[in-house]
């Protein structure tokens, strides 16, 4: 068996753990050969790949990013790839492709699979927004980073009697904001799933200060929007990958709160810090298990599917099921954190 592996889309802590696990299982148990395409689907289309043996993946378990590089795929290039899948498989002699990626990567994987390429997907994203899997690796690391940042911001906020508005990642799904906000005890959480009214945040801050509290922390997902007409903030244009170009809700909200409260409010944009660096133990384990199960599925010839976590079990689910809709934060999870919305 010859396996092609690639990492595509935004990177995420744990990608190297999957690559390592795929190579270990494939080489050690099935005497298979693994090649890694560079920079996502671009490497597949341009014939850029390298051989991955045990030495090549030695020491990468705890390393963030991806040793293979990553990139987002433009739609017209995907069409090109689908038209040529048979040639691609023949050219590289691969029996199966294991693409590791988020919603865009898995949608492309599904299209390649429908076009006839044997594919086994592995879901990743710090956003935790892939349907059909309870968790994606990278999410735990991102939540940890954001939680620690808010813990730290609380002490400096209190010293200066400030409001800190902490913007975290999450375009359509507010999982990072929800869980890091809960873990850090943020006083307000704003998610893409539910428009927020700045007047509620103003009330919350005023109430805190009236009780003698000297600071407040608001955690806002980058994709959160205010209730229509409640403050000056619009929807951004759509880029070439179909993503909204955000206007900077953290900064806009801090400005708005400062104006309305007459108190200092500082924006802190965590950005790619959430995606960089070493994965947590949880993410390393999940990524390793996903890699192991992907090779098992490839060995069984179970194509057009991806690994998924259900409870504590790793199962295989159809790619089609995984990419039909994003997993957003449901109302009951928001209700649990109600006091801070
Ligand atoms: O999808 C993962 C993600 O980290 C989002 O949370 C974020 O909006 C996006 O990627 C950022 O992408 P880029 O690295 O292209 O700026």
mmCIF file of N, CA, C and O in Angstrom, residues 112-169:
data_model
loop_
_atom_site.group_PDB
_atom_site.id
_atom_site.type_symbol
_atom_site.label_atom_id
_atom_site.label_comp_id
_atom_site.label_asym_id
_atom_site.label_seq_id
_atom_site.Cartn_x
_atom_site.Cartn_y
_atom_site.Cartn_z
ATOM 1 N N UNK A 112 -13.075 14.940 -4.390
ATOM 2 C CA UNK A 112 -12.069 14.056 -4.997
ATOM 3 C C UNK A 112 -12.505 12.599 -4.863
ATOM 4 O O UNK A 112 -12.327 11.784 -5.774
ATOM 5 N N UNK A 113 -13.098 12.280 -3.741
ATOM 6 C CA UNK A 113 -13.583 10.923 -3.501
ATOM 7 C C UNK A 113 -14.712 10.599 -4.484
ATOM 8 O O UNK A 113 -14.726 9.528 -5.110
ATOM 9 N N UNK A 114 -15.648 11.548 -4.637
ATOM 10 C CA UNK A 114 -16.761 11.339 -5.588
ATOM 11 C C UNK A 114 -16.232 11.189 -7.018
ATOM 12 O O UNK A 114 -16.827 10.513 -7.849
ATOM 13 N N UNK A 115 -15.095 11.850 -7.288
ATOM 14 C CA UNK A 115 -14.509 11.771 -8.638
ATOM 15 C C UNK A 115 -13.713 10.480 -8.835
ATOM 16 O O UNK A 115 -13.168 10.245 -9.911
ATOM 17 N N UNK A 116 -13.588 9.699 -7.766
ATOM 18 C CA UNK A 116 -12.967 8.378 -7.931
ATOM 19 C C UNK A 116 -11.642 8.159 -7.227
ATOM 20 O O UNK A 116 -11.028 7.101 -7.359
ATOM 21 N N UNK A 117 -11.172 9.158 -6.472
ATOM 22 C CA UNK A 117 -9.901 8.962 -5.762
ATOM 23 C C UNK A 117 -10.190 8.278 -4.416
ATOM 24 O O UNK A 117 -11.082 8.719 -3.686
ATOM 25 N N UNK A 118 -9.450 7.225 -4.068
ATOM 26 C CA UNK A 118 -9.650 6.622 -2.738
ATOM 27 C C UNK A 118 -9.156 7.594 -1.656
ATOM 28 O O UNK A 118 -7.975 7.957 -1.647
ATOM 29 N N UNK A 119 -10.064 8.038 -0.798
ATOM 30 C CA UNK A 119 -9.737 9.070 0.191
ATOM 31 C C UNK A 119 -10.198 8.650 1.585
ATOM 32 O O UNK A 119 -11.292 8.118 1.741
ATOM 33 N N UNK A 120 -9.361 8.891 2.582
ATOM 34 C CA UNK A 120 -9.781 8.772 3.986
ATOM 35 C C UNK A 120 -9.417 10.102 4.653
ATOM 36 O O UNK A 120 -8.243 10.473 4.709
ATOM 37 N N UNK A 121 -10.420 10.838 5.127
ATOM 38 C CA UNK A 121 -10.167 12.163 5.695
ATOM 39 C C UNK A 121 -9.882 12.124 7.198
ATOM 40 O O UNK A 121 -10.284 11.194 7.893
ATOM 41 N N UNK A 122 -9.163 13.140 7.644
ATOM 42 C CA UNK A 122 -8.961 13.348 9.084
ATOM 43 C C UNK A 122 -9.328 14.809 9.382
ATOM 44 O O UNK A 122 -8.739 15.728 8.807
ATOM 45 N N UNK A 123 -10.333 15.019 10.258
ATOM 46 C CA UNK A 123 -10.756 16.396 10.527
ATOM 47 C C UNK A 123 -9.835 17.108 11.510
ATOM 48 O O UNK A 123 -9.378 16.518 12.483
ATOM 49 N N UNK A 124 -9.554 18.353 11.245
ATOM 50 C CA UNK A 124 -8.799 19.199 12.182
ATOM 51 C C UNK A 124 -9.368 20.610 12.132
ATOM 52 O O UNK A 124 -9.863 21.044 11.099
ATOM 53 N N UNK A 125 -9.377 21.296 13.207
ATOM 54 C CA UNK A 125 -9.581 22.735 13.246
ATOM 55 C C UNK A 125 -9.634 23.178 14.693
ATOM 56 O O UNK A 125 -10.242 22.495 15.538
ATOM 57 N N UNK A 126 -9.013 24.309 14.978
ATOM 58 C CA UNK A 126 -9.104 24.831 16.335
ATOM 59 C C UNK A 126 -10.539 25.274 16.619
ATOM 60 O O UNK A 126 -10.916 25.422 17.763
ATOM 61 N N UNK A 127 -11.338 25.493 15.559
ATOM 62 C CA UNK A 127 -12.692 26.025 15.747
ATOM 63 C C UNK A 127 -13.680 24.980 16.276
ATOM 64 O O UNK A 127 -14.768 25.337 16.727
ATOM 65 N N UNK A 128 -13.337 23.692 16.183
ATOM 66 C CA UNK A 128 -14.207 22.592 16.639
ATOM 67 C C UNK A 128 -15.581 22.612 15.957
ATOM 68 O O UNK A 128 -16.587 22.251 16.563
ATOM 69 N N UNK A 129 -15.625 23.037 14.703
ATOM 70 C CA UNK A 129 -16.936 23.232 14.069
ATOM 71 C C UNK A 129 -17.278 22.185 13.005
ATOM 72 O O UNK A 129 -18.151 22.416 12.173
ATOM 73 N N UNK A 130 -16.575 21.037 13.024
ATOM 74 C CA UNK A 130 -16.890 19.990 12.043
ATOM 75 C C UNK A 130 -17.999 19.096 12.596
ATOM 76 O O UNK A 130 -17.862 18.535 13.692
ATOM 77 N N UNK A 131 -19.058 18.953 11.818
ATOM 78 C CA UNK A 131 -20.162 18.061 12.223
ATOM 79 C C UNK A 131 -19.644 16.631 12.274
ATOM 80 O O UNK A 131 -18.624 16.312 11.673
ATOM 81 N N UNK A 132 -20.332 15.784 12.950
ATOM 82 C CA UNK A 132 -20.053 14.341 12.986
ATOM 83 C C UNK A 132 -18.902 13.957 13.890
ATOM 84 O O UNK A 132 -18.617 12.781 14.041
ATOM 85 N N UNK A 133 -18.189 14.906 14.439
ATOM 86 C CA UNK A 133 -17.162 14.543 15.423
ATOM 87 C C UNK A 133 -17.358 15.418 16.662
ATOM 88 O O UNK A 133 -17.598 16.619 16.545
ATOM 89 N N UNK A 134 -17.275 14.774 17.818
ATOM 90 C CA UNK A 134 -17.521 15.527 19.055
ATOM 91 C C UNK A 134 -16.443 16.577 19.294
ATOM 92 O O UNK A 134 -16.689 17.607 19.912
ATOM 93 N N UNK A 135 -15.241 16.276 18.817
ATOM 94 C CA UNK A 135 -14.113 17.182 19.036
ATOM 95 C C UNK A 135 -13.185 17.130 17.834
ATOM 96 O O UNK A 135 -13.060 16.078 17.183
ATOM 97 N N UNK A 136 -12.517 18.234 17.545
ATOM 98 C CA UNK A 136 -11.384 18.196 16.616
ATOM 99 C C UNK A 136 -10.131 18.530 17.428
ATOM 100 O O UNK A 136 -10.203 19.298 18.394
ATOM 101 N N UNK A 137 -9.000 17.927 17.030
ATOM 102 C CA UNK A 137 -7.780 18.270 17.767
ATOM 103 C C UNK A 137 -7.374 19.700 17.395
ATOM 104 O O UNK A 137 -7.728 20.187 16.321
ATOM 105 N N UNK A 138 -6.662 20.350 18.299
ATOM 106 C CA UNK A 138 -6.307 21.767 18.109
ATOM 107 C C UNK A 138 -7.198 22.658 18.953
ATOM 108 O O UNK A 138 -6.766 23.697 19.456
ATOM 109 N N UNK A 139 -8.446 22.223 19.128
ATOM 110 C CA UNK A 139 -9.410 23.024 19.889
ATOM 111 C C UNK A 139 -8.982 23.149 21.352
ATOM 112 O O UNK A 139 -8.986 24.234 21.934
ATOM 113 N N UNK A 140 -8.581 22.027 21.935
ATOM 114 C CA UNK A 140 -8.189 22.044 23.352
ATOM 115 C C UNK A 140 -7.004 22.997 23.573
ATOM 116 O O UNK A 140 -6.977 23.749 24.550
ATOM 117 N N UNK A 141 -6.065 22.966 22.643
ATOM 118 C CA UNK A 141 -4.902 23.856 22.756
ATOM 119 C C UNK A 141 -5.344 25.316 22.668
ATOM 120 O O UNK A 141 -4.934 26.156 23.484
ATOM 121 N N UNK A 142 -6.191 25.620 21.687
ATOM 122 C CA UNK A 142 -6.639 27.006 21.489
ATOM 123 C C UNK A 142 -7.403 27.516 22.721
ATOM 124 O O UNK A 142 -7.202 28.661 23.162
ATOM 125 N N UNK A 143 -8.258 26.655 23.278
ATOM 126 C CA UNK A 143 -9.028 27.052 24.468
ATOM 127 C C UNK A 143 -8.075 27.315 25.644
ATOM 128 O O UNK A 143 -8.239 28.280 26.396
ATOM 129 N N UNK A 144 -7.053 26.483 25.748
ATOM 130 C CA UNK A 144 -6.068 26.666 26.822
ATOM 131 C C UNK A 144 -5.324 27.987 26.690
ATOM 132 O O UNK A 144 -5.130 28.710 27.678
ATOM 133 N N UNK A 145 -4.919 28.294 25.470
ATOM 134 C CA UNK A 145 -4.186 29.553 25.234
ATOM 135 C C UNK A 145 -5.083 30.756 25.570
ATOM 136 O O UNK A 145 -4.670 31.697 26.263
ATOM 137 N N UNK A 146 -6.319 30.715 25.092
ATOM 138 C CA UNK A 146 -7.235 31.844 25.313
ATOM 139 C C UNK A 146 -7.576 31.977 26.801
ATOM 140 O O UNK A 146 -7.674 33.089 27.333
ATOM 141 N N UNK A 147 -7.725 30.844 27.473
ATOM 142 C CA UNK A 147 -8.050 30.880 28.908
ATOM 143 C C UNK A 147 -6.898 31.502 29.690
ATOM 144 O O UNK A 147 -7.103 32.376 30.546
ATOM 145 N N UNK A 148 -5.689 31.069 29.367
ATOM 146 C CA UNK A 148 -4.534 31.605 30.089
ATOM 147 C C UNK A 148 -4.397 33.119 29.840
ATOM 148 O O UNK A 148 -4.107 33.891 30.751
ATOM 149 N N UNK A 149 -4.663 33.517 28.589
ATOM 150 C CA UNK A 149 -4.571 34.948 28.264
ATOM 151 C C UNK A 149 -5.555 35.741 29.119
ATOM 152 O O UNK A 149 -5.213 36.789 29.686
ATOM 153 N N UNK A 150 -6.788 35.231 29.241
ATOM 154 C CA UNK A 150 -7.794 35.977 30.030
ATOM 155 C C UNK A 150 -7.449 35.978 31.516
ATOM 156 O O UNK A 150 -7.643 36.987 32.201
ATOM 157 N N UNK A 151 -6.911 34.853 32.011
ATOM 158 C CA UNK A 151 -6.467 34.821 33.422
ATOM 159 C C UNK A 151 -5.447 35.936 33.662
ATOM 160 O O UNK A 151 -5.498 36.652 34.653
ATOM 161 N N UNK A 152 -4.520 36.068 32.724
ATOM 162 C CA UNK A 152 -3.473 37.084 32.875
ATOM 163 C C UNK A 152 -4.048 38.494 32.752
ATOM 164 O O UNK A 152 -3.645 39.406 33.466
ATOM 165 N N UNK A 153 -4.975 38.664 31.818
ATOM 166 C CA UNK A 153 -5.532 40.000 31.595
ATOM 167 C C UNK A 153 -6.331 40.497 32.793
ATOM 168 O O UNK A 153 -6.425 41.702 33.034
ATOM 169 N N UNK A 154 -6.900 39.569 33.552
ATOM 170 C CA UNK A 154 -7.703 39.977 34.711
ATOM 171 C C UNK A 154 -6.881 40.770 35.725
ATOM 172 O O UNK A 154 -7.346 41.756 36.269
ATOM 173 N N UNK A 155 -5.643 40.327 35.967
ATOM 174 C CA UNK A 155 -4.867 41.007 37.017
ATOM 175 C C UNK A 155 -4.477 42.424 36.596
ATOM 176 O O UNK A 155 -4.557 43.356 37.387
ATOM 177 N N UNK A 156 -4.094 42.566 35.322
ATOM 178 C CA UNK A 156 -3.734 43.923 34.887
ATOM 179 C C UNK A 156 -4.983 44.796 34.749
ATOM 180 O O UNK A 156 -4.964 45.994 35.057
ATOM 181 N N UNK A 157 -6.106 44.188 34.343
ATOM 182 C CA UNK A 157 -7.360 44.956 34.225
ATOM 183 C C UNK A 157 -7.768 45.503 35.590
ATOM 184 O O UNK A 157 -8.163 46.667 35.730
ATOM 185 N N UNK A 158 -7.639 44.649 36.616
ATOM 186 C CA UNK A 158 -8.052 45.056 37.961
ATOM 187 C C UNK A 158 -7.172 46.189 38.497
ATOM 188 O O UNK A 158 -7.654 47.128 39.125
ATOM 189 N N UNK A 159 -5.882 46.120 38.195
ATOM 190 C CA UNK A 159 -4.969 47.167 38.664
ATOM 191 C C UNK A 159 -5.361 48.536 38.115
ATOM 192 O O UNK A 159 -5.136 49.555 38.748
ATOM 193 N N UNK A 160 -5.917 48.530 36.895
ATOM 194 C CA UNK A 160 -6.200 49.806 36.224
ATOM 195 C C UNK A 160 -7.695 50.106 36.079
ATOM 196 O O UNK A 160 -8.068 51.046 35.393
ATOM 197 N N UNK A 161 -8.524 49.279 36.672
ATOM 198 C CA UNK A 161 -9.992 49.444 36.580
ATOM 199 C C UNK A 161 -10.454 49.547 35.126
ATOM 200 O O UNK A 161 -11.101 50.508 34.723
ATOM 201 N N UNK A 162 -10.054 48.545 34.361
ATOM 202 C CA UNK A 162 -10.360 48.567 32.930
ATOM 203 C C UNK A 162 -11.311 47.432 32.531
ATOM 204 O O UNK A 162 -11.407 46.417 33.214
ATOM 205 N N UNK A 163 -11.890 47.618 31.371
ATOM 206 C CA UNK A 163 -12.624 46.531 30.718
ATOM 207 C C UNK A 163 -11.697 45.983 29.643
ATOM 208 O O UNK A 163 -11.130 46.748 28.870
ATOM 209 N N UNK A 164 -11.507 44.668 29.634
ATOM 210 C CA UNK A 164 -10.691 44.033 28.594
ATOM 211 C C UNK A 164 -11.634 43.317 27.624
ATOM 212 O O UNK A 164 -12.452 42.491 28.056
ATOM 213 N N UNK A 165 -11.500 43.613 26.351
ATOM 214 C CA UNK A 165 -12.298 42.913 25.342
ATOM 215 C C UNK A 165 -11.347 41.988 24.592
ATOM 216 O O UNK A 165 -10.457 42.459 23.868
ATOM 217 N N UNK A 166 -11.503 40.692 24.802
ATOM 218 C CA UNK A 166 -10.559 39.720 24.252
ATOM 219 C C UNK A 166 -11.194 39.041 23.037
ATOM 220 O O UNK A 166 -12.212 38.342 23.162
ATOM 221 N N UNK A 167 -10.603 39.278 21.875
ATOM 222 C CA UNK A 167 -11.140 38.672 20.651
ATOM 223 C C UNK A 167 -10.432 37.347 20.375
ATOM 224 O O UNK A 167 -9.213 37.287 20.294
ATOM 225 N N UNK A 168 -11.222 36.290 20.236
ATOM 226 C CA UNK A 168 -10.664 34.964 19.939
ATOM 227 C C UNK A 168 -11.145 34.516 18.555
ATOM 228 O O UNK A 168 -12.045 35.120 17.972
ATOM 229 N N UNK A 169 -10.544 33.438 18.027
ATOM 230 C CA UNK A 169 -10.957 32.960 16.704
ATOM 231 C C UNK A 169 -12.324 32.275 16.767
ATOM 232 O O UNK A 169 -12.790 31.900 17.839
#
